[in-house]
Coordinates of C-alpha atoms in Angstrom, one line a residue:
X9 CA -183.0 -49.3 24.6
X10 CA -181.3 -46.2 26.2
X11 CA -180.8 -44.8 22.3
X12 CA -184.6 -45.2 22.1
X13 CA -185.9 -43.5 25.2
X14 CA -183.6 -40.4 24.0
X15 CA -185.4 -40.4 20.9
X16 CA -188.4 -39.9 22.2
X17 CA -187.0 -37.6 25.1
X18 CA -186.1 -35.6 22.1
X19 CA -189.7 -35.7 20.2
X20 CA -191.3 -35.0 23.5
X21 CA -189.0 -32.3 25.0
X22 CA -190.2 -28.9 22.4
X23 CA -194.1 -30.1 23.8
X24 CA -193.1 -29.9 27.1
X25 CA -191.2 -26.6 27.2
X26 CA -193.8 -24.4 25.3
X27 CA -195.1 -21.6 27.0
X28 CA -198.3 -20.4 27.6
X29 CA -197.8 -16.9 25.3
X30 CA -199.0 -16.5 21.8
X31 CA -196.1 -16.4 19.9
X32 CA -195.6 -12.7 18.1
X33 CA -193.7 -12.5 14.9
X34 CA -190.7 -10.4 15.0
X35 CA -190.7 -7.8 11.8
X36 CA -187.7 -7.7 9.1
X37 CA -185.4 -5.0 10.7
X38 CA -187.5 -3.7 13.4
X39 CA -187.5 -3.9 16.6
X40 CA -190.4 -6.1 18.4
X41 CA -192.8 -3.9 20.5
X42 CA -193.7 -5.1 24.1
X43 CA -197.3 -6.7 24.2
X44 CA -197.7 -3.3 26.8
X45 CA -197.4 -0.9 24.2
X46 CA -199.5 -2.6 21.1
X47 CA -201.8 -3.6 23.4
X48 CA -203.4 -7.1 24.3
X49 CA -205.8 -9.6 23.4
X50 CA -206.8 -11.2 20.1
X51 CA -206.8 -7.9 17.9
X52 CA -203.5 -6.7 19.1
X53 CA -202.1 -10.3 17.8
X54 CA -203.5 -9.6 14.6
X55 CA -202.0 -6.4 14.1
X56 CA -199.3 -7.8 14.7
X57 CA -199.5 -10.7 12.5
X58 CA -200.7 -8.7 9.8
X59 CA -197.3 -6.5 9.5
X60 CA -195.6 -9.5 7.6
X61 CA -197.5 -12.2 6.8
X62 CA -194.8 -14.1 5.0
X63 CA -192.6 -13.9 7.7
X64 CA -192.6 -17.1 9.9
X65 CA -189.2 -17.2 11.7
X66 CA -191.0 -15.4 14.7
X67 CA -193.0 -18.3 15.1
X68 CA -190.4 -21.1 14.6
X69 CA -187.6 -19.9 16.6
X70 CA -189.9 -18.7 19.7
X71 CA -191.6 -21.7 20.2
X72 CA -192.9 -24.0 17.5
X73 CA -190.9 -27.3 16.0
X74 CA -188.8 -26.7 12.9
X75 CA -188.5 -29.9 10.4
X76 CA -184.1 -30.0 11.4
X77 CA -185.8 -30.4 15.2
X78 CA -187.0 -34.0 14.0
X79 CA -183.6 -35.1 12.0
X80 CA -181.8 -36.2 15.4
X81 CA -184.6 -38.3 17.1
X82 CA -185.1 -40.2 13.4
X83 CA -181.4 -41.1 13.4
X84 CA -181.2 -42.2 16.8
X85 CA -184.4 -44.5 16.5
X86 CA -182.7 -45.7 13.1
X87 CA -179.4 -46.4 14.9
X88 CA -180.8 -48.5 18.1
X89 CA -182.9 -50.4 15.2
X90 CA -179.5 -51.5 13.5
X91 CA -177.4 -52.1 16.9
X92 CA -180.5 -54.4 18.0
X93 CA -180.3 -56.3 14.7
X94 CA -176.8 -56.6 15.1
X95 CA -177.2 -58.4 18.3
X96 CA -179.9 -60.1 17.8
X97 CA -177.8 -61.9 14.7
X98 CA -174.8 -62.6 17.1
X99 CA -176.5 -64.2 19.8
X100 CA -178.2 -66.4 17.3
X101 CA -174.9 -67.4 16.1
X102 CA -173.0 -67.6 19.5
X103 CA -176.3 -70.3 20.6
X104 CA -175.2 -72.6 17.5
X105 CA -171.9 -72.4 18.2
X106 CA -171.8 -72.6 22.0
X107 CA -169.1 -75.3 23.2
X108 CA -170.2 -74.1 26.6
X109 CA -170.2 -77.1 28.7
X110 CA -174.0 -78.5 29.4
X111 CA -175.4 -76.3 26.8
X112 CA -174.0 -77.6 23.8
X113 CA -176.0 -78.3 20.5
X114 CA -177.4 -82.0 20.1
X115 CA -175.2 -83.7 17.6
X116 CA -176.9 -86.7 15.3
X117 CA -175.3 -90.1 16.9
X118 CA -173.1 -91.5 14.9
X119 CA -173.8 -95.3 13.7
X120 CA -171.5 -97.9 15.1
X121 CA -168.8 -99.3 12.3
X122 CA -170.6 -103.0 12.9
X123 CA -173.9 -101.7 12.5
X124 CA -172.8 -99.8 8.7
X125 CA -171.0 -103.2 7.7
X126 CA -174.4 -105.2 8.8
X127 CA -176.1 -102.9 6.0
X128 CA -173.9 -102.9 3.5
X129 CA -174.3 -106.5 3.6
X130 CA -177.7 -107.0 3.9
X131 CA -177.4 -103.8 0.5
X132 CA -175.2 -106.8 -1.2
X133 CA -177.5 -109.4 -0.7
X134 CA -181.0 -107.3 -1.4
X135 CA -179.6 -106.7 -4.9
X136 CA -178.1 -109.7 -5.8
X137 CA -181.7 -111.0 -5.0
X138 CA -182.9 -108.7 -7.3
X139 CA -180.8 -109.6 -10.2
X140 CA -181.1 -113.3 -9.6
X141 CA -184.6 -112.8 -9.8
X142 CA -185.0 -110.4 -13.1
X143 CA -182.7 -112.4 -14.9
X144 CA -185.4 -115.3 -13.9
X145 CA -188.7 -113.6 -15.5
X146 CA -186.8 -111.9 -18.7
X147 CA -186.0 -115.5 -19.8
X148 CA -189.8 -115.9 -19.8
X149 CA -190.2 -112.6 -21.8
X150 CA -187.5 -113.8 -24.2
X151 CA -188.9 -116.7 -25.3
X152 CA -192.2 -115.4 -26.2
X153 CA -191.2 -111.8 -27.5
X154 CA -187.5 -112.7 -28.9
X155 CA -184.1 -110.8 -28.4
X156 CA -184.6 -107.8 -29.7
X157 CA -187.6 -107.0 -27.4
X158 CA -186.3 -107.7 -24.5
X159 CA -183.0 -106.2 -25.8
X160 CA -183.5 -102.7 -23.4
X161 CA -184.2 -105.1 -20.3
X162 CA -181.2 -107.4 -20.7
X163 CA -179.2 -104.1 -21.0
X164 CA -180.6 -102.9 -17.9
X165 CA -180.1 -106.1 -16.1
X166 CA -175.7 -106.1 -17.6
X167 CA -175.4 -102.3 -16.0
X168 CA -177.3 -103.8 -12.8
X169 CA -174.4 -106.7 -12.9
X170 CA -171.4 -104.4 -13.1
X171 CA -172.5 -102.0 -10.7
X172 CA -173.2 -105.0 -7.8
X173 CA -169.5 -106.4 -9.1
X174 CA -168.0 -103.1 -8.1
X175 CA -169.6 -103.6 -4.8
X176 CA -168.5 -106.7 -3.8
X177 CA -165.4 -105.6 -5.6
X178 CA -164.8 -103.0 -2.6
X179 CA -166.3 -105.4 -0.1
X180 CA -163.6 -108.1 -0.7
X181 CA -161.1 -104.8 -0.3
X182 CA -162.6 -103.9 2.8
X183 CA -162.3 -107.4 4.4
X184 CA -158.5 -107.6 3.2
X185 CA -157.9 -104.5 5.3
X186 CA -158.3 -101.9 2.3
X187 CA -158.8 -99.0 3.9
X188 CA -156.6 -100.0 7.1
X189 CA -158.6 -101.1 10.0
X190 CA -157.4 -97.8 11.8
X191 CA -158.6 -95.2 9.1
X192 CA -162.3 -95.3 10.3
X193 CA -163.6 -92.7 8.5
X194 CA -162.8 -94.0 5.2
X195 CA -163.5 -97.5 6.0
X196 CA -167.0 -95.7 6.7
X197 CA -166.6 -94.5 3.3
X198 CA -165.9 -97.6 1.5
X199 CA -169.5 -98.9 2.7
X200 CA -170.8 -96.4 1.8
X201 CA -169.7 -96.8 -1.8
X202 CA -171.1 -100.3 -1.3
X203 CA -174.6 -99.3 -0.2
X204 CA -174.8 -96.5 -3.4
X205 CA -173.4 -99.2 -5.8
X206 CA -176.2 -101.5 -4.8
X207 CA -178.8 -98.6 -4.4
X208 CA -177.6 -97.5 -8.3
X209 CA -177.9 -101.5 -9.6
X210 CA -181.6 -101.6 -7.8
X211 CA -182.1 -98.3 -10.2
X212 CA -181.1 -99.7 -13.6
X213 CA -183.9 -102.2 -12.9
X214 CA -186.2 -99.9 -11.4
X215 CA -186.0 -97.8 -14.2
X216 CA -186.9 -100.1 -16.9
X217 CA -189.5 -102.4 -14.7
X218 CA -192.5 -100.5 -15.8
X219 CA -191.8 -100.7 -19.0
X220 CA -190.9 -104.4 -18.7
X221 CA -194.0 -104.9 -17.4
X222 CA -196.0 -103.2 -20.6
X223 CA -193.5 -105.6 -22.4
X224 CA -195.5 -108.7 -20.8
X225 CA -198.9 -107.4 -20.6
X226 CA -199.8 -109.8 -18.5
X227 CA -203.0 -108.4 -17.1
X228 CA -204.4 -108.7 -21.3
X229 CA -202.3 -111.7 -22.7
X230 CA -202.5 -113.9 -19.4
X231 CA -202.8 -117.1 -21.8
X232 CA -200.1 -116.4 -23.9
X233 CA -198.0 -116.3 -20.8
X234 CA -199.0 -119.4 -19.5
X235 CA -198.5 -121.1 -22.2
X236 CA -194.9 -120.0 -22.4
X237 CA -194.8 -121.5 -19.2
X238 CA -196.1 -124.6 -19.4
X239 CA -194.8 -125.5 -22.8
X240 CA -191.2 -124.9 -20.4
X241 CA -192.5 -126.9 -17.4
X242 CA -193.4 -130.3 -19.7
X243 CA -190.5 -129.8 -21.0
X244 CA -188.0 -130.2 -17.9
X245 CA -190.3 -132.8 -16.7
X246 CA -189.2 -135.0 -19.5
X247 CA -185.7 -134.1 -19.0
X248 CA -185.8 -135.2 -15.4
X249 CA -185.5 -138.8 -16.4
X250 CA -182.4 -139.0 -18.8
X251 CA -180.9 -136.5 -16.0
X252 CA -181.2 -139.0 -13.3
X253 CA -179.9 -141.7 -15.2
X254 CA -176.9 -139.7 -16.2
X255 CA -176.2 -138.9 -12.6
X256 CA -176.4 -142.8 -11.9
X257 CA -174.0 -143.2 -14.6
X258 CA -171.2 -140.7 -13.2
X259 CA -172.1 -142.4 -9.4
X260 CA -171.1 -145.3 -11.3
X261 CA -167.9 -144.5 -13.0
X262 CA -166.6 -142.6 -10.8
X263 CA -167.0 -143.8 -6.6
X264 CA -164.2 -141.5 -5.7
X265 CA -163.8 -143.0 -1.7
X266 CA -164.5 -140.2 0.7
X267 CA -165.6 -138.0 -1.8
X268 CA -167.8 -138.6 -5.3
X269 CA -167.3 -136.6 -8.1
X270 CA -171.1 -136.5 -8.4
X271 CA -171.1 -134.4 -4.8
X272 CA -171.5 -130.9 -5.9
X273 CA -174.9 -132.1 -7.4
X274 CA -175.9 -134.7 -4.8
X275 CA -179.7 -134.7 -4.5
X276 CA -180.2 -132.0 -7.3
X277 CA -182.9 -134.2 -9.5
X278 CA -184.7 -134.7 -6.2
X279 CA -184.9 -130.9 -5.6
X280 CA -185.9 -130.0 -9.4
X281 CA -188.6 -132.4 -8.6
X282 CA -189.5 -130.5 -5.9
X283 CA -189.5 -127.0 -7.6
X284 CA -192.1 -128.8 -10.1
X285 CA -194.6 -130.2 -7.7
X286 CA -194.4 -126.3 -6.8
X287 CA -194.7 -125.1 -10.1
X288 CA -197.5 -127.5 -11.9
X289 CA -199.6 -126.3 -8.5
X290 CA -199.2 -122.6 -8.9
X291 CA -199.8 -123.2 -12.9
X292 CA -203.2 -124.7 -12.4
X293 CA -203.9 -122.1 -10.1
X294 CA -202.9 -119.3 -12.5
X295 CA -205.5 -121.4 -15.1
X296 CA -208.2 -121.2 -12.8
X297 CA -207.6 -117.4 -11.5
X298 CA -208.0 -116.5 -15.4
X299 CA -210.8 -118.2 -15.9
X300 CA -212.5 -116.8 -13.5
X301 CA -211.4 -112.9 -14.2
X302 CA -209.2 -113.0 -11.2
X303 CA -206.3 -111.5 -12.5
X304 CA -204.5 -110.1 -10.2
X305 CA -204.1 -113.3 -8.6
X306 CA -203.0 -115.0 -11.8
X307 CA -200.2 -112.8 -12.1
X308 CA -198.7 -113.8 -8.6
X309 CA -199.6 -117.7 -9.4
X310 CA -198.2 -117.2 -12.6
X311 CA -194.6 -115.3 -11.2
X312 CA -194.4 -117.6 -8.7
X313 CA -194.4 -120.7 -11.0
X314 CA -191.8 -119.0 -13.3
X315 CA -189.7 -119.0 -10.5
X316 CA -189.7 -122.5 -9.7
X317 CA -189.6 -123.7 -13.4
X318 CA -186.6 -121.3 -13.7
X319 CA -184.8 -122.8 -10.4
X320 CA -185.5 -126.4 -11.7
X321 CA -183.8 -125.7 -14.8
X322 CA -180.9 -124.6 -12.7
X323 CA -181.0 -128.3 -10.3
X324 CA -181.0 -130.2 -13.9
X325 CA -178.5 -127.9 -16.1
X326 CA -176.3 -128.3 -13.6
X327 CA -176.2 -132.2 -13.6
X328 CA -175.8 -132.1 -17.2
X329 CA -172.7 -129.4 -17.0
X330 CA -171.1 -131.3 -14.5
X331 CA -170.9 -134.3 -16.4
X332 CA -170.0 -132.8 -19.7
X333 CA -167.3 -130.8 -17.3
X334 CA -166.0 -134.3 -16.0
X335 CA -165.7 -136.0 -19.6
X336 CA -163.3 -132.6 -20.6
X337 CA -161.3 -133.5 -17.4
X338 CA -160.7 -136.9 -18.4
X339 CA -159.3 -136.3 -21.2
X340 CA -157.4 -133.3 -20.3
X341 CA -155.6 -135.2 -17.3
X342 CA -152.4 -137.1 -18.9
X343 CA -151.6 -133.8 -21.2
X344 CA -152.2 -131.8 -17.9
X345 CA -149.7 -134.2 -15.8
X346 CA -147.5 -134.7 -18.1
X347 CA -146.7 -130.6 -18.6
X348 CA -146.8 -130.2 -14.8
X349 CA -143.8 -133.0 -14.0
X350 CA -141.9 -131.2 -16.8
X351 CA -142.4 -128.0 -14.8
X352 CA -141.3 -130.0 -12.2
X353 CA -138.4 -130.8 -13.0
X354 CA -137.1 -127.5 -15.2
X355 CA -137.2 -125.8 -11.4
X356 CA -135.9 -128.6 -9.7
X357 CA -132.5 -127.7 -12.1
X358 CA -132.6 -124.2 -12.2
X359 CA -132.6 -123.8 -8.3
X360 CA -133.0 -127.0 -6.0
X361 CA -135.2 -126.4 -3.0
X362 CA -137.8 -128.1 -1.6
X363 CA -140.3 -129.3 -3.8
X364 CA -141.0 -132.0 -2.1
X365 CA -145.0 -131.6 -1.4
X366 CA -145.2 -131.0 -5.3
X367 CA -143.2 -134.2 -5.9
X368 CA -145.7 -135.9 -3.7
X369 CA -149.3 -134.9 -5.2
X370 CA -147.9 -135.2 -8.7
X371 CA -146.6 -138.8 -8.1
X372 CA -150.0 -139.8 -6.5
X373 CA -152.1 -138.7 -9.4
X374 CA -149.9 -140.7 -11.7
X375 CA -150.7 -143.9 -9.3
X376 CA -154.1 -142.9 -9.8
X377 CA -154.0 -142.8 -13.6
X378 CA -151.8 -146.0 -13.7
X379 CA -153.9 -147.9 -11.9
X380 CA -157.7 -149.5 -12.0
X381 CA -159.0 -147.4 -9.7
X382 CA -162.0 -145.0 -9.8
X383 CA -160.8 -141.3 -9.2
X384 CA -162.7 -137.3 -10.0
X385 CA -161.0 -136.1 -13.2
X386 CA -162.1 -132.3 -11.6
X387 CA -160.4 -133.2 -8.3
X388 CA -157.3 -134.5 -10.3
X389 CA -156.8 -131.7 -12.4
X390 CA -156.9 -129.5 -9.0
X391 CA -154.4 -131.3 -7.2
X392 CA -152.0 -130.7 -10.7
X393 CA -152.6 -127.2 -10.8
X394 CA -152.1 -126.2 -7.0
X395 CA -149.1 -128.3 -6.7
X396 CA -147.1 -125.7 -9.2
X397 CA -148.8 -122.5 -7.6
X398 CA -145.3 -122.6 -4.9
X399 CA -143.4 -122.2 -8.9
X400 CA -145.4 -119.5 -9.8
X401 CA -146.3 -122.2 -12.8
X402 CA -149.4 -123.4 -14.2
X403 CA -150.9 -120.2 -15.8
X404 CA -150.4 -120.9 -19.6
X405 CA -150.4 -123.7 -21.9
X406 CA -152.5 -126.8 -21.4
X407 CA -151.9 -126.0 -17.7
X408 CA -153.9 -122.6 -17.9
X409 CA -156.5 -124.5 -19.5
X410 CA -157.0 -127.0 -17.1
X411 CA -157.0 -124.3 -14.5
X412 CA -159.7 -122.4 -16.0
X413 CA -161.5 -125.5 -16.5
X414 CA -161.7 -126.5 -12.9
X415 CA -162.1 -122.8 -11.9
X416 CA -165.7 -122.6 -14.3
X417 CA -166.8 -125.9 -13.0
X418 CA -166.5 -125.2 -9.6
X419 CA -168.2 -121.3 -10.0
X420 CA -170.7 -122.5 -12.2
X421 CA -171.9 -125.4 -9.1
X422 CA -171.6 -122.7 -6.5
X423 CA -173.6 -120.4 -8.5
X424 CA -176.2 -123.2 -8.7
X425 CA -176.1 -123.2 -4.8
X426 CA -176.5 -119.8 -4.2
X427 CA -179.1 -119.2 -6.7
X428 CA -181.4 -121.7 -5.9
X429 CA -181.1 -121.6 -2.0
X430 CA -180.7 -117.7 -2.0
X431 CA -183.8 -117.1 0.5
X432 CA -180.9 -118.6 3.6
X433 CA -177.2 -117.8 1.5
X434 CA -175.8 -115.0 3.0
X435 CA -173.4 -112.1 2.5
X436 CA -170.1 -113.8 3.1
X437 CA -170.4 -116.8 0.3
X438 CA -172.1 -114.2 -2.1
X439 CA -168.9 -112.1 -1.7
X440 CA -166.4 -114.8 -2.4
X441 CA -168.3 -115.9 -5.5
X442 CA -168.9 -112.7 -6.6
X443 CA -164.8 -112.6 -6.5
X444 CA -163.9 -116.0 -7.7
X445 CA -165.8 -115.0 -10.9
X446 CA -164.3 -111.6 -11.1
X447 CA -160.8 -113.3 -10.9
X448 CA -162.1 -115.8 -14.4
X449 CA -163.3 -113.3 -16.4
X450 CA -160.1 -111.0 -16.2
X451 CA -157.9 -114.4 -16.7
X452 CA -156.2 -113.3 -13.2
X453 CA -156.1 -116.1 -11.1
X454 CA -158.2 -119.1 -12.2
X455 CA -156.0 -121.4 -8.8
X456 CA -157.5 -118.7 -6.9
X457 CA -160.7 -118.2 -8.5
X458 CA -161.2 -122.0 -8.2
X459 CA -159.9 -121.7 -4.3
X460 CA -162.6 -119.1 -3.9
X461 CA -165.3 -120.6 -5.3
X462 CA -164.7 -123.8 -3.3
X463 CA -165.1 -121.7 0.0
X464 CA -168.0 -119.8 -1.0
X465 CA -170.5 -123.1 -1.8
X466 CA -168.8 -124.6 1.6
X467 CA -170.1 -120.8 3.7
X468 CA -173.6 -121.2 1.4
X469 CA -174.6 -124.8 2.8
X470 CA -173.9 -123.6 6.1
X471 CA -175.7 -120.6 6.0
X472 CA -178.4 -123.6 4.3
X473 CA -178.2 -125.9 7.5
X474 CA -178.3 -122.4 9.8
X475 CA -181.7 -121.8 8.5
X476 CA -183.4 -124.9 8.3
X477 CA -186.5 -125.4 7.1
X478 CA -189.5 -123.2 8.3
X479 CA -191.7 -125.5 6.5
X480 CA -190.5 -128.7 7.8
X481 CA -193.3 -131.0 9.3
X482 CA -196.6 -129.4 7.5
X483 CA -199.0 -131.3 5.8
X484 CA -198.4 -130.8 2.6
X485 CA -194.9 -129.5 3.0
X486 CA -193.4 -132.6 0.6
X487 CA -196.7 -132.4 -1.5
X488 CA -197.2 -128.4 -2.2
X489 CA -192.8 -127.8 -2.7
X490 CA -193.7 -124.5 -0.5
X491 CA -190.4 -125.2 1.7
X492 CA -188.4 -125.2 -1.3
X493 CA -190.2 -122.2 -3.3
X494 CA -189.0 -120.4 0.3
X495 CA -185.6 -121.5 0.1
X496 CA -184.9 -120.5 -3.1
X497 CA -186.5 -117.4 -2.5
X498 CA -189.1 -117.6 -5.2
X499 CA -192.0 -116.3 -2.1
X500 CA -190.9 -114.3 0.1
X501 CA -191.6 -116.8 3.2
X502 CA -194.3 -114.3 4.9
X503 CA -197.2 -116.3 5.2
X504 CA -198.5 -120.1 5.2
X505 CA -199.1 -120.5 1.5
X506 CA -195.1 -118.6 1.5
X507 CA -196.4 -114.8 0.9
X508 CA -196.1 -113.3 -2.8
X509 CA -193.5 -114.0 -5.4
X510 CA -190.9 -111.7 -6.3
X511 CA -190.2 -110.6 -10.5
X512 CA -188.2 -107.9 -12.6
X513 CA -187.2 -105.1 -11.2
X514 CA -185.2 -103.7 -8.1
X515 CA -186.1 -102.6 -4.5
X516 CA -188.7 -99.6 -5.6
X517 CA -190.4 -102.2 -7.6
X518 CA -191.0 -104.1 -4.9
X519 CA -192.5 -101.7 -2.3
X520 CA -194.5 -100.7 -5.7
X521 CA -195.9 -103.7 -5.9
X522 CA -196.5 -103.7 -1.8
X523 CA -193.8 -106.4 -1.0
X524 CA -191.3 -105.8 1.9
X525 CA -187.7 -105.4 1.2
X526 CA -185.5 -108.5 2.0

C-alpha cells in the first residue's frame, strides 16, 4: 500500500509543481533572452518558438513530463502488485496449515476399527449372495442354450469365486491376529483389501450381466424359459419320493444313539417340499403374466421360481450325496482302522509317550465294528483320523483318503446349509466354510478342513434360530412357501408377498434393476 501511494505521488507530483509561465525554448548555443527584452504576449512566444522549431529540450526540461519521468512510478506499482501476490499466497497457505490451537482445519473423522470390520463383513456376505445366486440362474441358461453359450458367464462367475476366496482368505488372517491387533493402521488396511476384493468379484458379474441377460431374452422367449423350468420342477417332484424313502432307509440302518448319521439332512425332503409349493405358485403366475402381455411381471415370477427349484435341488441332492458318502465310509472303515492301529503302534516304539487318548478312540471303534450295533461310518472314520493328528499321521495312504472323504462330506452339507438358508447365515460361518474348502482343494489339511466345516454349519443354524421366521403364523405361510423363499434368500423379504427376487449379476445389477443392496 505505501509502494502504491508513492506511485501515484510520483505521477501526480510534475502536475502539481507546473508554473503558471509559458514555457520558452532555449536556442542551440545562445543565450535565452528575458521575456523584458523580446517582449510579451502571444507574438513574442512565437518569435520565439519560431527560432528552432525542432528544438524541444526547452519545453521538457522547464516544465513538461519526459517519458524516463514515468519509468519509476510503473516499477513501483509493478512491485507492490508482486509483494501483494506474494502475501496473499502465504496467508493462504499459513490458514491450511495453521496448528494454532482453536483454529485448526476440520479433519474428516476417522471410522471406528469395529465399525470397518462390520462392513467388511456385511462386503463378504453381499457377494457371496451374489455368487450363490448367479450360479443359480446360469444353470437355467445352461440347460436351454448349452455350455459353450454360457461359457463367458461361467468364466465370469470362476474370477468372481477366486476373488471372494482371497477375501475371506485375509479375513480368516485378520481374525488369527494377522496384522497384530496393535498395528491398527494396517489391520485398517487388510479390510480394506476385503471390501475391494468383494467390490472387484461384484464387478466380474456386473460386467457380464447385461449381456447375460441378452443371452436369456427373456422379455421375447418368455415360453421357452418356462418351459425350461417346468420341465426341472416335474422333475424333482418325482424325485422327492425315492429321496424320502432313501432317507428312511439310512434312519433305519443306521440309529446312531444321541446322534443319527441322517442329522446333517434331518428335515431336508420336507423343506424341498416347501421350496416347490413356492415354485409351482410363482410358475403359474409367470404363465398367466405372459398370457396376458405382462412381462415384466413374468420375469420376476419366473426368477423367483428358478430360485426355489434351484434350492430344492440342493435339499434333495444332498440326501442322495450323503448316503452315497455313508456307503464309501462303510467300506472304507476296517482298511482305515486297521492302518491307523499300525500307526499306532510304529510311534508307540519309536518314542513311548502318552498315547493314551489315541489308544482309547481306536479301541472303541473296533468294539463298534466288532459288535451288532448300529454306528455313523462318517463319524467313525472322524474319530480314526483325529486320533493320529497328536502323531502328525494320517495325511497319506488310505488314511488321507478317508480324511478327505469326511472333509467333502461334511463341506458339501454345510454348503447345503448356508446356501439354502443364506437370507439369516452370517459372516462368521461363511468365513469358516469359505476356509475349510480352501484347506481341500490345496490338499493342506483335510482334519482341519473337516474341523472347520463342522463349526461353520454349527455358527449357520444359530444364526438360523437367531432370525426366526418373519413369516411364521400367516395364512398361507405353510401353503404359499414365502417363509422359506425368504430364508433362503430367493426374495429379498421386503414386502408381504417377500419383495422381488434376486438373479445374475453383482451389486450394480441390482440397484439397476431397483432392488436394495443386502
Amino acid at each position: 500500500m505505501v509502494g502504491g501511494a508513492a506511485g501515484v505521488v510520483w505521477l501526480v507530483l510534475p502536475v502539481m509543481t507546473i508554473k503558471g509561465e509559458v514555457p520558452v525554448a532555449a536556442g542551440r548555443g545562445a543565450p535565452v533572452a528575458s521575456a523584458s527584452v523580446q517582449g510579451t504576449g502571444p507574438k513574442a512566444a512565437r518569435r520565439s518558438t519560431a527560432q528552432d522549431p525542432e528544438d524541444h529540450s526547452g519545453y521538457y526540461s522547464d516544465g513538461g513530463t519526459s517519458p524516463a519521468d514515468l519509468v519509476l512510478p510503473l516499477v513501483a506499482v509493478g512491485g507492490v502488485v508482486v509483494l501483494a501476490g506474494y502475501g496473499y499466497v502465504r496467508r493462504t497457505r499459513r490458514a491450511r496449515t495453521r496448528t494454532t490451537p482453536g483454529v485448526v482445519s476440520p479433519q474428516p473423522p476417522v471410522t471406528p476399527l469395529p465399525v470397518r470390520e462390520r462392513q467388511a463383513g456385511t462386503a463378504l456376505v453381499q457377494a457371496d449372495d451374489c455368487l450363490h445366486t448367479s450360479r443359480e440362474e446360469l444353470a437355467f441358461a445352461e440347460d436351454r442354450f448349452g455350455v459353450d453359450a454360457v461359457g463367458p458367464f461361467a468364466g465370469a462367475l470362476r474370477e468372481a469365486e477366486r476373488e471372494l476366496s482371497a477375501a475371506f482368505a485375509i479375513r480368516v488372517r485378520y481374525e488369527h491376529g494377522v496384522p497384530a491387533p496393535e498395528e491398527e493402521a494396517a489391520r485398517r488396511q487388510a479390510l480394506a483389501g476385503i471390501v475391494g476384493r468383494c467390490a472387484e468379484a461384484g464387478r466380474r458379474l456386473d460386467a457380464e450381466a447385461p449381456g447375460f441377460d441378452q443371452l436369456r431374452a427373456l422379455e421375447r422367449d418368455m415360453g421357452d424359459a418356462l418351459g425350461v423350468a417346468e420341465g426341472r420342477f416335474r422333475e424333482l417332484a418325482g424325485r422327492t419320493g425315492a429321496v424320502e424313502a432313501a432317507l428312511a432307509d439310512l434312519d433305519a440302518r443306521h440309529p446312531a444313539p444321541g446322534a443319527p448319521a441322517t442329522t446333517a439332512v434331518t428335515g431336508y425332503v420336507e423343506q424341498a417340499k416347501d421350496r416347490l409349493v413356492f415354485a409351482t405358485t410363482h410358475l403359474n403366475q409367470a404363465r398367466q403374466a405372459t398370457d396376458l402381455g405382462d412381462t415384466g411381471r413374468a420375469i420376476r415370477y419366473l426368477r423367483a421360481a428358478e430360485g426355489a427349484i434351484s434350492q430344492a435341488d440342493t435339499f434333495l441332492t444332498g440326501v442322495d450325496r450323503l448316503v452315497n458318502s455313508l456307503a464309501e465310509a462303510a467300506q472304507l472303515v476296517p482298511a482305515a482302522l486297521t492302518g491307523a492301529e499300525a500307526e499306532l503302534a510304529r510311534a508307540r516304539a519309536a518314542a513311548p509317550s502318552d498315547l493314551a487318548s489315541a489308544r482309547t478312540a481306536l479301541a472303541t471303534v473296533r468294539e463298534e465294528l466288532t459288535s451288532d450295533a448300529p454306528y455313523d461310518p462318517l463319524d467313525a472314520l472322524r474319530r480314526i483320523t483325529r486320533a493320529l493328528l497328536p502323531l502328525g499321521a494320517g495325511q497319506d495312504g488310505v488314511l488321507g483318503f478317508a480324511a478327505r472323504l469326511v472333509a467333502r462330506a461334511d463341506i458339501s452339507a454345510a454348503d447345503g446349509f448356508v446356501g439354502t438358508h443364506r437370507g439369516a447365515v452370517g459372516v462368521d460361518a461363511r468365513t469358516r466354510l469359505a476356509e475349510a474348502q480352501r484347506l481341500l482343494d490345496t490338499y493342506t489339511d483335510p482334519a482341519t478342513a473337516d474341523v472347520l466345516a463342522l463349526e461353520a454349519r454349527e455358527l449357520a443354524e444359530q444364526d438360523v434360530r437367531m432370525h426366526g421366521n418373519p413369516y411364521a403364523g400367516a395364512a398361507d405361510e405353510h401353503t404359499s412357501g414365502v417363509g422359506g423363499a425368504v430364508l433362503g434368500g430367493i426374495l429379498l423379504g421386503e414386502d408381504p408377498d417377500g419383495g422381488p427376487p434376486l438373479s445374475f449379476g453383482g451389486p450394480d445389477t441390482r440397484k439397476r434393476r431397483g432392488l436394495p443392496p443386502t
